[in-house]
Amino acid sequence: MPLEIRKVLEKFLSLLIGLGSVFILDSLYPAKSPPFWRYICVDMRVTDNKKAHNTSSYKNTSLIVRRNKEFIIIIRFDRPFNNQQDNVHLEFMIGNSPDENKGTYITVSFGKEKRDGRWNGRVIGMQGNEVTVGITPDASCIIGRFRTFVTIVTDLGKQRTQRNPDIDLYVLFNAWDPGEDTDRQEYVMNDVGIIFNGEINNISSRAWNFGQFEKGVLDACLLVLDAGKVPLLYRGNAIEVVRQGSALINSQDDDGVLVGSWSGDYSTGTAPTAWTGSPEILLKYAKDGGLPVCFAQCWVFAGVLNTFMRCLGIPTRVVTNYCSAHDNTGNLKTDIILDEDGRVNRSRTRDSVWNYHSWNEVFMRRPDLPERFSGWQVIDCTPQETSDGLYRCGPTSVNAIRDGELSYPFDARFVFAEVRNMSMLFDVYLPSSDKYGNTKVINVDTTYVGKLLITKRMNSNAYEDITSAYKHPEGSLKERETMQMAERRGVSSRDYLPPAEAGVTIELQADTIKIGDNFKLTLNIKNQTRQTCTLSATITGCVVYYTGITSSIFKLDNKAYMPYLVEQSNLLFVVYGRIEENGKTLSTMRVVALRPPELTIKVTGTPRVGKDFMVTVSFRNPFNFILKNIQLRLESPGLITTKLKTYDHIAPGGSLQYTETITPQYPGKKVLIACLDCATVRQVTSQLEIFVQ
Amino acid sequence: MPLEIRKVLEKFLSLLIGLGSVFILDSLYPAKSPPFWRYICVDMRVTDNKKAHNTSSYKNTSLIVRRNKEFIIIIRFDRPFNNQQDNVHLEFMIGNSPDENKGTYITVSFGKEKRDGRWNGRVIGMQGNEVTVGITPDASCIIGRFRTFVTIVTDLGKQRTQRNPDIDLYVLFNAWDPGEDTDRQEYVMNDVGIIFNGEINNISSRAWNFGQFEKGVLDACLLVLDAGKVPLLYRGNAIEVVRQGSALINSQDDDGVLVGSWSGDYSTGTAPTAWTGSPEILLKYAKDGGLPVCFAQCWVFAGVLNTFMRCLGIPTRVVTNYCSAHDNTGNLKTDIILDEDGRVNRSRTRDSVWNYHSWNEVFMRRPDLPERFSGWQVIDCTPQETSDGLYRCGPTSVNAIRDGELSYPFDARFVFAEVRNMSMLFDVYLPSSDKYGNTKVINVDTTYVGKLLITKRMNSNAYEDITSAYKHPEGSLKERETMQMAERRGVSSRDYLPPAEAGVTIELQADTIKIGDNFKLTLNIKNQTRQTCTLSATITGCVVYYTGITSSIFKLDNKAYMPYLVEQSNLLFVVYGRIEENGKTLSTMRVVALRPPELTIKVTGTPRVGKDFMVTVSFRNPFNFILKNIQLRLESPGLITTKLKTYDHIAPGGSLQYTETITPQYPGKKVLIACLDCATVRQVTSQLEIFVQ
């Protein structure tokens, strides 16, 4: 029988019988005597199994299960099943060369010849022509999309059903396994979240649509593994999948999902600040056949990696570290180099302290390490430094970071430096030095870095302070022990000695302001000696990116900072002073955060399933200059996919309003996320929670 | 003054003064008043420093020092040096953007303005116009070739000498540091060695010219790091250099030095068996501008990696592991799959047990790990499996392998499996199975793998058994503890249970034979039950590569194995039997090693420095077939570079003789290494020690 005719016939029979996918067996033509069946019918019981496996949310018609938990399927024959005579294999295959030894070819047999394979199988019930079978993928099973086949074995030979994608089976990691005890509702099931940003004195946040259940996202995540050539063998090992994921979400080395850019010019793609969620990015990546998507910065990387992990079933959260050291030199010291005027020397300062940096934590057992290192693990896909040859970072145990146990894989040293950089240095040029100039340490601050680590609180949009998970309290015995342990593990922390105390302290104070507003800068000077001191000081103001990289330096006598601003910029003030009596130098710095203008979301009507209501996003240009090439995004997981509107310009003082009519399909809490973006004003975001009745 | 004229003049002055490299300072034209000098002269005291730093053997005219040890240079001015007024900097730079913070720009100052830098400097003496300076590169200094400059600082400005390669400085790792206590004479200084091969019942060996001191080899090794884009920052860290080295000596991923091939067709390059040493390979790689050299197998990889490490100053040795498991599947089990006739199924057997596998050990401190893991570390550059994305392996502590401490970096699990594979399985097809067939475990041998690990003994060509460094005695309490520890670190060893005892044991016995000879194969059968047993058994003979991969299967009734042979082949006999009374199956296997024909080296005359003597290499074709396209190599480190002769053919029973006249330049013990190679006969090698008076 030609394949096409068989398929049409099978489809027809499926509709006729209405109990699952029908497969006609070759034995029907020519007819053979029993015990051959002429057709079998496979019911994957998608709805019930998905409910039991916490996978109902996936917008995907196939069966999706979590490994190490039984799922139930029903096979219906065209005559009663005989447990003593009939011999049936259910087969699951993944990849191009399925092999039982590699776990890419799985057999579950029942009936006459019952054998034990990797996956446990049992007959739960027989009734009439129907057999109900329970199958449990083993706890270390490869995750991904398996093709399902049924094979009938008789003394005369065997028959396997043709491939039918309708009965494909997705297997995911199982965060519901014992030993994986964390809040699954928040860290696996929540498809919307908050990513914190801003500056330590001005913590702000933006909503993010993780959208791990959106249509096509699961297939896109599996494509990431395929495009990254992650061997199937490794896909049963969560540690490997997590590490590969941290490499594959950035495009460096491996043409992964997102291209990082901090250039300020994003005209060839979408600005990192303009995105509102992961599905738009992952679906674009999949649609373009694995072409990297432009552009991302840390929160975009963290947002997409969060989606990837939650989608595959691994508990994940986004963490933001304020004053995050980026130690380019791998020496666990951050060197900020000033020139003779006290200004940050941009060409010689290679390390930086980011105002904030967002990464991810995954919750997992680490069977490869001593038990105390299971639990939350840092992973980071923002391309900062290569780890063993590729841009990736982690998984590294948060407990190991806290206790200075830096020997264990992966990348504990780098993360340790991000949160607890030994010495924050201000080096200065000696005026006599030449282009290979020498520097002198003028200030060492061991507490500046890793000041605060936060993540979204469970069932709330507020933040949870998790600093103590990464660091014992400053000055405590445990913290001293951590530093000693880190030194025993090869961290040489103490080769720069802090200079002698100057006897005078200086401190800068300033408020957070709305972008464009005036503000007051206060320099507090305290003389702790009994002598009179004469201090000559220079204050330099410069514009810094969130990565701590300085952009333009502006003149304080001019006092107009607006023309110098860059995206997501803050103002950095550095004071460099010298006490004339004893020649001692001192310095301090302070970031002044600039709050972006506001974006408003309003709802008209009561959101009900099946009824229209309206959402209006509005914005007023508060500046005395024109805003050009504006992108406005609106999305809401489970409610609407990303809507993108572009506007040519908004005049000074001018406004825009965008209204969308929405018809909800599912009830429950929803989050509307909006973002306005243009080259001169970034990070204009807003979110609104609504309840669909 | 034009640069060319200055250079000629400086050269002329150098010859005239005869005390080092002369540099004319700009101040000479136009003449300025003192304290400016008009010329300075730098004497790197190459001979004395090299002697003190154990680097005299390098055939390289520049100064080569080992870090963390003082070297002495003399600077001669054209007037007396004044300690109170004069201000001189010695500067050492490496790479394109020298930077003091990165350790790529080093200043050592003396005279008026003495400052502390990374490298310690001191004035040892002043006499007339000469200043003797002692300089100590710091213990974590970057290794490589530094450019040396002298800068004179006065109130009027500063002057730096022009670049002159004659005063370049090579800095190497220092195995003479305290805490690096191993036999430096053998593991750093010995430039010739023995690599063991063959089969556990027939251990053989070949001499290898490491030649780390040969002209051009040091620059070639540094080129390997440059071509592999190893950041300069990492080149002060021995762990990084060792790990990168294990990746860069193979060409996979990174266009490294050697292309691995086990194909049997080496017509597009040199057969792995034909090489006699590393310098020929490294110099070809350098001459071709970093183009990978064809071809290598494990002993070639290990030989070149040994040269690379010893050349850079890291103690290294070659280790051979007999019955080395290559666990493709990462499951710490080796599956040998037989088909229904008892023959090895080549398409389904992916794991293999190599007759032998050679890797390297480096001796180093591991400041990143707990102290007990310092000492010998395994590294392996034969491309077997990727480690964290690239083909490389190690460094992994031998102590950690012995104790099952598999959490620490790098690649402990893979090496653990090579020497202590849990289960050596013989699986068989069930006759009823189809192409996705099922297998049944018929034999599990937990002792087959990693039977013997050996390395060249110090000051001897015999081997040293180092198995106990890798494994506690089989059956000991410590070995049980090791396995428990490994299981706690995630090694799941026990999921295949060995089948019940059959009550009958079988064992194959055979002798090692010369290739082409007849031999006797004995099958010992022992019935340990009190019943009569009927055994039906199949014996299959096949030809195997040293990698354990089977080639042709030959018929035992034919009894002629010669037509089936492949390079370095051995004969593998597999017995698969079945006891009719109880249906139990049993199996065993045995490798019969084939000894290659002999090659003879003879010396005529007494080797004396400056006098000619003659070396004759001879070979007789013992076979009844013609040998074609023969390569003959002869080399001897410190005596002659590689001589390569090619011969069109040798008739059956025919001979060849090759004579070379040699004039020794240095006295002492020398080793002559010869190798004959053609497609049908491989591994025909010989060596001869001579003493040059």
XYZ file of N, CA, C and O in Angstrom, chain B residues 80-208:
516
model
N 81.630 57.191 34.676
C 81.236 56.456 35.876
C 79.764 56.693 36.226
O 79.230 57.774 36.006
N 79.099 55.654 36.742
C 77.707 55.713 37.154
C 77.633 56.330 38.539
O 78.428 56.003 39.419
N 76.693 57.266 38.716
C 76.534 57.921 40.007
C 75.204 57.505 40.625
O 74.126 57.898 40.174
N 75.310 56.704 41.687
C 74.164 56.113 42.350
C 73.166 57.148 42.866
O 71.978 56.898 42.972
N 73.652 58.300 43.234
C 72.819 59.338 43.848
C 72.138 60.214 42.813
O 71.104 60.815 43.080
N 72.752 60.313 41.637
C 72.198 61.236 40.638
C 71.548 60.532 39.466
O 70.507 60.948 38.974
N 72.181 59.452 39.018
C 71.697 58.807 37.799
C 70.471 57.944 38.088
O 70.310 57.414 39.176
N 69.657 57.822 37.082
C 68.366 57.166 37.236
C 68.136 56.310 35.991
O 67.884 56.825 34.912
N 68.280 55.019 36.153
C 68.224 54.114 35.001
C 67.117 53.076 35.207
O 66.952 52.542 36.296
N 66.340 52.842 34.165
C 65.335 51.771 34.201
C 65.736 50.697 33.199
O 66.089 51.003 32.066
N 65.639 49.460 33.657
C 65.686 48.354 32.701
C 64.246 47.959 32.450
O 63.456 47.803 33.391
N 63.897 47.797 31.187
C 62.502 47.500 30.869
C 62.415 46.229 30.040
O 63.220 46.019 29.128
N 61.445 45.398 30.372
C 61.231 44.146 29.645
C 59.776 44.126 29.186
O 58.866 44.324 29.987
N 59.582 43.908 27.884
C 58.214 43.958 27.347
C 57.924 42.710 26.529
O 58.784 42.163 25.857
N 56.667 42.298 26.586
C 56.229 41.136 25.801
C 54.851 41.434 25.234
O 54.048 42.111 25.880
N 54.597 41.019 24.012
C 53.284 41.212 23.402
C 53.143 42.581 22.767
O 54.069 43.398 22.770
N 51.938 42.828 22.244
C 51.697 44.037 21.452
C 51.330 45.260 22.269
O 51.511 46.376 21.818
N 50.766 45.069 23.442
C 50.399 46.239 24.234
C 50.880 46.055 25.666
O 50.116 45.692 26.549
N 52.186 46.262 25.846
C 52.773 46.031 27.170
C 52.090 46.901 28.222
O 51.815 48.074 27.967
N 51.801 46.325 29.356
C 51.034 46.997 30.391
C 51.531 46.484 31.736
O 51.558 45.279 31.981
N 51.922 47.409 32.593
C 52.476 47.002 33.875
C 51.474 46.189 34.694
O 51.836 45.221 35.351
N 50.191 46.557 34.597
C 49.176 45.840 35.376
C 48.993 44.399 34.933
O 48.509 43.568 35.675
N 49.334 44.129 33.687
C 49.140 42.782 33.160
C 50.421 41.961 33.228
O 50.443 40.816 32.767
N 51.492 42.550 33.718
C 52.752 41.814 33.779
C 53.410 41.663 32.422
O 54.289 40.822 32.239
N 52.972 42.443 31.455
C 53.588 42.364 30.129
C 54.581 43.510 29.901
O 55.197 43.619 28.863
N 54.678 44.363 30.887
C 55.655 45.450 30.861
C 56.285 45.522 32.248
O 55.583 45.772 33.234
N 57.570 45.245 32.303
C 58.262 45.137 33.578
C 59.327 46.228 33.648
O 60.093 46.392 32.697
N 59.347 46.962 34.743
C 60.404 47.950 34.954
C 61.235 47.542 36.156
O 60.679 47.180 37.195
N 62.530 47.584 35.996
C 63.434 47.408 37.136
C 64.288 48.670 37.167
O 64.997 48.961 36.212
N 64.159 49.446 38.248
C 64.877 50.721 38.267
C 66.037 50.650 39.239
O 66.007 49.917 40.223
N 67.061 51.394 38.954
C 68.133 51.517 39.933
C 68.777 52.880 39.788
O 68.497 53.626 38.852
N 69.603 53.254 40.762
C 70.162 54.598 40.811
C 69.320 55.432 41.750
O 68.849 54.947 42.782
N 69.084 56.668 41.358
C 68.438 57.641 42.234
C 67.025 57.207 42.649
O 66.680 57.196 43.815
N 66.238 56.857 41.662
C 64.837 56.553 41.942
C 64.590 55.049 41.915
O 64.263 54.468 40.895
N 64.762 54.433 43.079
C 64.595 52.974 43.155
C 63.151 52.666 43.510
O 62.652 53.094 44.547
N 62.443 51.957 42.637
C 61.075 51.594 42.953
C 60.909 50.074 42.889
O 61.628 49.394 42.177
N 59.948 49.584 43.625
C 59.707 48.151 43.592
C 58.716 47.813 42.498
O 57.645 48.396 42.422
N 59.057 46.880 41.659
C 58.126 46.416 40.632
C 57.888 44.938 40.841
O 58.152 44.402 41.905
N 57.365 44.278 39.811
C 57.108 42.841 39.923
C 58.397 42.052 40.027
O 58.456 41.034 40.696
N 59.391 42.490 39.278
C 60.660 41.782 39.309
C 61.583 42.517 40.263
O 61.690 43.738 40.203
N 62.259 41.770 41.100
C 63.200 42.395 42.021
C 64.485 42.759 41.298
O 64.970 41.994 40.476
N 65.009 43.940 41.574
C 66.289 44.343 40.984
C 67.199 44.901 42.053
O 66.732 45.491 43.026
N 68.511 44.681 41.930
C 69.445 45.270 42.893
C 70.772 45.517 42.199
O 71.148 44.801 41.261
N 71.460 46.540 42.674
C 72.803 46.812 42.168
C 73.768 45.950 42.972
O 73.802 46.024 44.196
N 74.495 45.100 42.267
C 75.412 44.200 42.963
C 76.784 44.855 43.115
O 77.463 44.698 44.123
N 77.166 45.609 42.112
C 78.470 46.247 42.213
C 78.622 47.371 41.203
O 77.929 47.421 40.193
N 79.512 48.313 41.537
C 79.840 49.388 40.604
C 81.351 49.454 40.541
O 82.021 49.475 41.565
N 81.869 49.477 39.341
C 83.317 49.524 39.192
C 83.601 50.314 37.930
O 83.233 49.868 36.830
N 84.216 51.463 38.130
C 84.487 52.313 36.965
C 83.183 52.657 36.278
O 82.221 53.062 36.925
N 83.140 52.454 34.974
C 81.925 52.788 34.220
C 80.878 51.703 34.276
O 79.808 51.854 33.706
N 81.189 50.588 34.950
C 80.301 49.430 34.906
C 79.421 49.320 36.142
O 79.867 49.517 37.263
N 78.174 48.953 35.901
C 77.264 48.631 37.003
C 76.796 47.185 36.792
O 76.375 46.825 35.690
N 76.917 46.392 37.846
C 76.436 45.015 37.769
C 75.098 44.950 38.481
O 74.972 45.362 39.642
N 74.089 44.446 37.767
C 72.728 44.453 38.283
C 72.217 43.019 38.392
O 72.451 42.205 37.491
N 71.554 42.712 39.509
C 70.910 41.405 39.661
C 69.406 41.567 39.518
O 68.818 42.447 40.140
N 68.777 40.739 38.694
C 67.340 40.863 38.431
C 66.674 39.501 38.647
O 67.187 38.484 38.177
N 65.545 39.512 39.365
C 64.835 38.256 39.630
C 63.405 38.353 39.106
O 62.571 39.042 39.700
N 63.114 37.692 38.002
C 61.712 37.662 37.542
C 60.849 36.999 38.617
O 61.274 36.005 39.217
N 59.670 37.558 38.860
C 58.845 37.037 39.954
C 58.368 35.620 39.668
O 58.370 35.161 38.521
N 57.935 34.944 40.724
C 57.635 33.510 40.636
C 56.423 33.208 39.769
O 56.245 32.077 39.319
N 55.577 34.221 39.501
C 54.420 33.937 38.645
C 54.513 34.684 37.313
O 53.516 34.900 36.624
N 55.726 35.065 36.982
C 56.005 35.826 35.758
C 55.555 35.070 34.506
O 55.609 33.843 34.438
N 55.077 35.807 33.530
C 54.722 35.253 32.217
C 55.962 34.634 31.583
O 57.049 35.204 31.654
N 55.826 33.473 30.973
C 56.969 32.885 30.292
C 56.901 33.247 28.801
O 55.828 33.426 28.246
N 58.080 33.382 28.208
C 58.136 33.761 26.802
C 59.344 34.624 26.524
O 60.272 34.702 27.330
N 59.297 35.273 25.378
C 60.438 36.064 24.930
C 60.161 37.537 25.188
O 59.276 38.137 24.570
N 60.925 38.139 26.073
C 60.793 39.559 26.404
C 61.801 40.377 25.596
O 62.934 39.949 25.393
N 61.401 41.561 25.188
C 62.307 42.525 24.577
C 62.888 43.383 25.698
O 62.157 43.822 26.583
N 64.206 43.605 25.652
C 64.876 44.349 26.720
C 65.207 45.764 26.238
O 65.682 45.955 25.114
N 64.947 46.739 27.110
C 65.301 48.132 26.820
C 65.976 48.743 28.042
O 65.739 48.315 29.176
N 66.821 49.755 27.794
C 67.372 50.536 28.901
C 66.887 51.963 28.723
O 66.937 52.510 27.619
N 66.384 52.547 29.792
C 65.910 53.932 29.729
C 66.678 54.775 30.742
O 66.832 54.387 31.906
N 67.192 55.890 30.271
C 67.900 56.826 31.130
C 66.941 57.973 31.436
O 66.397 58.568 30.505
N 66.715 58.237 32.726
C 65.807 59.314 33.102
C 66.619 60.457 33.690
O 67.458 60.247 34.573
N 66.429 61.644 33.173
C 67.048 62.836 33.769
C 65.955 63.888 33.917
O 64.819 63.675 33.479
N 66.320 64.999 34.534
C 65.330 66.068 34.701
C 64.901 66.620 33.350
O 63.840 67.217 33.219
N 65.746 66.421 32.341
C 65.434 66.986 31.027
C 64.528 66.066 30.202
O 64.090 66.446 29.124
N 64.312 64.848 30.692
C 63.486 63.914 29.919
C 64.049 62.516 30.051
O 64.854 62.220 30.935
N 63.610 61.645 29.170
C 64.120 60.285 29.249
C 64.420 59.760 27.851
O 63.887 60.227 26.854
N 65.341 58.801 27.852
C 65.744 58.207 26.594
C 65.714 56.708 26.709
O 66.235 56.131 27.668
N 65.082 56.048 25.715
C 65.021 54.593 25.706
C 65.858 54.075 24.546
O 65.830 54.633 23.459
N 66.604 52.986 24.772
C 67.396 52.389 23.691
C 66.458 51.827 22.623
O 65.309 51.513 22.884
N 66.982 51.707 21.406
C 66.223 51.077 20.330
C 66.139 49.576 20.582
O 66.951 49.013 21.312
N 65.157 48.938 19.950
C 65.032 47.480 20.036
C 66.251 46.800 19.421
O 66.696 47.165 18.334
N 66.808 45.823 20.111
C 67.892 45.000 19.576
C 67.661 43.552 20.024
O 67.761 43.239 21.207
N 67.330 42.664 19.057
C 67.008 41.281 19.423
C 68.144 40.566 20.158
O 67.897 39.588 20.867
N 69.369 41.061 20.018
C 70.499 40.408 20.689
C 70.348 40.389 22.209
O 70.924 39.528 22.879
N 69.632 41.368 22.745
C 69.486 41.383 24.205
C 68.079 40.954 24.641
O 67.632 41.234 25.748
N 67.370 40.239 23.749
C 66.084 39.655 24.144
C 66.315 38.665 25.283
O 67.411 38.092 25.425
N 65.293 38.475 26.074
C 65.389 37.609 27.251
C 64.252 36.597 27.224
O 63.076 36.962 27.144
N 64.605 35.306 27.250
C 63.573 34.275 27.370
C 63.420 33.935 28.854
O 64.421 33.688 29.533
N 62.189 33.903 29.330
C 61.934 33.483 30.706
C 61.134 32.176 30.662
O 60.160 32.077 29.912
N 61.589 31.193 31.424
C 60.942 29.878 31.450
C 60.412 29.568 32.843
O 60.776 30.220 33.822
N 59.578 28.527 32.919
C 59.159 28.014 34.225
C 60.383 27.480 34.961
O 61.349 27.052 34.341
N 60.320 27.499 36.282
C 61.484 27.081 37.062
C 61.188 25.834 37.883
O 60.635 25.902 38.973
N 61.594 24.709 37.338
C 61.391 23.444 38.044
C 62.371 23.296 39.196
O 62.283 22.345 39.966
N 63.310 24.237 39.308
C 64.272 24.193 40.416
C 63.739 24.939 41.647
O 64.402 25.025 42.657
N 62.543 25.526 41.512
C 61.911 26.185 42.655
C 61.710 25.179 43.778
O 61.413 24.013 43.516
N 61.818 25.637 45.022
C 61.468 24.713 46.111
C 59.989 24.321 45.955
O 59.184 25.102 45.482
N 59.657 23.101 46.334
C 58.280 22.626 46.174
C 58.053 21.968 44.833
O 56.995 21.417 44.581
N 59.040 22.031 43.973
C 58.933 21.360 42.672
C 59.926 20.205 42.654
O 60.622 19.975 41.665
N 60.010 19.490 43.792
C 61.093 18.525 43.925
C 60.860 17.248 43.150
O 60.133 16.361 43.565
N 61.494 17.160 42.033
C 61.477 15.931 41.262
C 62.833 15.831 40.581
O 63.677 16.718 40.732
N 63.052 14.766 39.856
C 64.353 14.605 39.220
C 64.438 15.479 37.965
O 63.972 15.094 36.897
N 65.008 16.683 38.147
C 65.047 17.616 37.014
C 65.924 17.093 35.884
O 65.701 17.406 34.719
N 66.976 16.344 36.262
C 67.912 15.873 35.240
C 67.187 14.970 34.244
O 67.379 15.062 33.048
N 66.310 14.118 34.760
C 65.563 13.220 33.876
C 64.379 13.934 33.233
O 64.170 13.849 32.029
N 63.596 14.664 34.043
C 62.281 15.101 33.573
C 62.267 16.491 32.929
O 61.270 16.885 32.342
N 63.370 17.240 33.082
C 63.449 18.531 32.387
C 64.602 18.512 31.388
O 64.467 18.986 30.257
N 65.743 17.953 31.820
C 66.967 18.089 31.026
C 67.190 16.961 30.022
O 67.886 17.153 29.031
N 66.654 15.790 30.259
C 66.928 14.677 29.349
C 66.209 14.927 28.022
O 64.995 15.104 27.986
N 66.998 14.950 26.947
C 66.389 15.286 25.662
C 66.160 14.062 24.782
O 65.882 14.178 23.602
N 66.296 12.875 25.381
C 66.002 11.675 24.627
C 65.330 10.708 25.598
O 65.553 10.776 26.813
N 64.460 9.870 25.097
C 63.734 9.000 26.027
C 63.207 7.761 25.346
O 63.494 7.496 24.184
N 62.462 7.017 26.122
C 61.905 5.739 25.675
C 60.392 5.825 25.821
O 59.902 6.270 26.854
N 59.675 5.436 24.770
C 58.215 5.356 24.888
C 57.826 3.888 24.758
O 58.182 3.235 23.773
N 57.148 3.373 25.761
C 56.784 1.957 25.751
C 55.514 1.731 24.943
O 54.613 2.563 24.944
N 55.492 0.590 24.249
C 54.302 0.258 23.456
C 54.128 -1.253 23.457
O 54.479 -1.912 24.435
N 53.571 -1.818 22.418
C 53.379 -3.267 22.350
C 52.083 -3.694 23.001
O 51.045 -3.061 22.805
N 52.191 -4.728 23.835
C 50.988 -5.335 24.378
C 51.382 -5.842 25.753
O 52.558 -6.128 26.007
N 50.434 -5.980 26.658
C 50.808 -6.258 28.048
C 51.652 -7.530 28.184
O 52.531 -7.610 29.040
N 51.442 -8.493 27.307
C 52.249 -9.718 27.368
C 53.517 -9.600 26.550
O 54.277 -10.558 26.430
N 53.735 -8.459 25.955
C 54.886 -8.297 25.072
C 55.269 -6.824 25.032
O 55.082 -6.143 24.033
N 55.760 -6.341 26.180
C 56.073 -4.911 26.281
C 57.269 -4.602 25.393
O 58.317 -5.228 25.509
N 57.106 -3.684 24.479
C 58.246 -3.258 23.667
C 58.370 -1.742 23.811
O 57.648 -1.126 24.593
N 59.284 -1.151 23.085
C 59.515 0.280 23.270
C 60.172 0.849 22.034
O 60.663 0.119 21.184
N 60.162 2.157 21.931
C 60.954 2.816 20.902
C 61.607 4.041 21.531
O 61.059 4.668 22.438
N 62.819 4.364 21.034
C 63.489 5.566 21.517
C 62.832 6.774 20.865
O 62.242 6.668 19.783
N 62.884 7.910 21.537
C 62.291 9.122 20.980
C 63.215 10.304 21.264
O 63.696 10.465 22.386
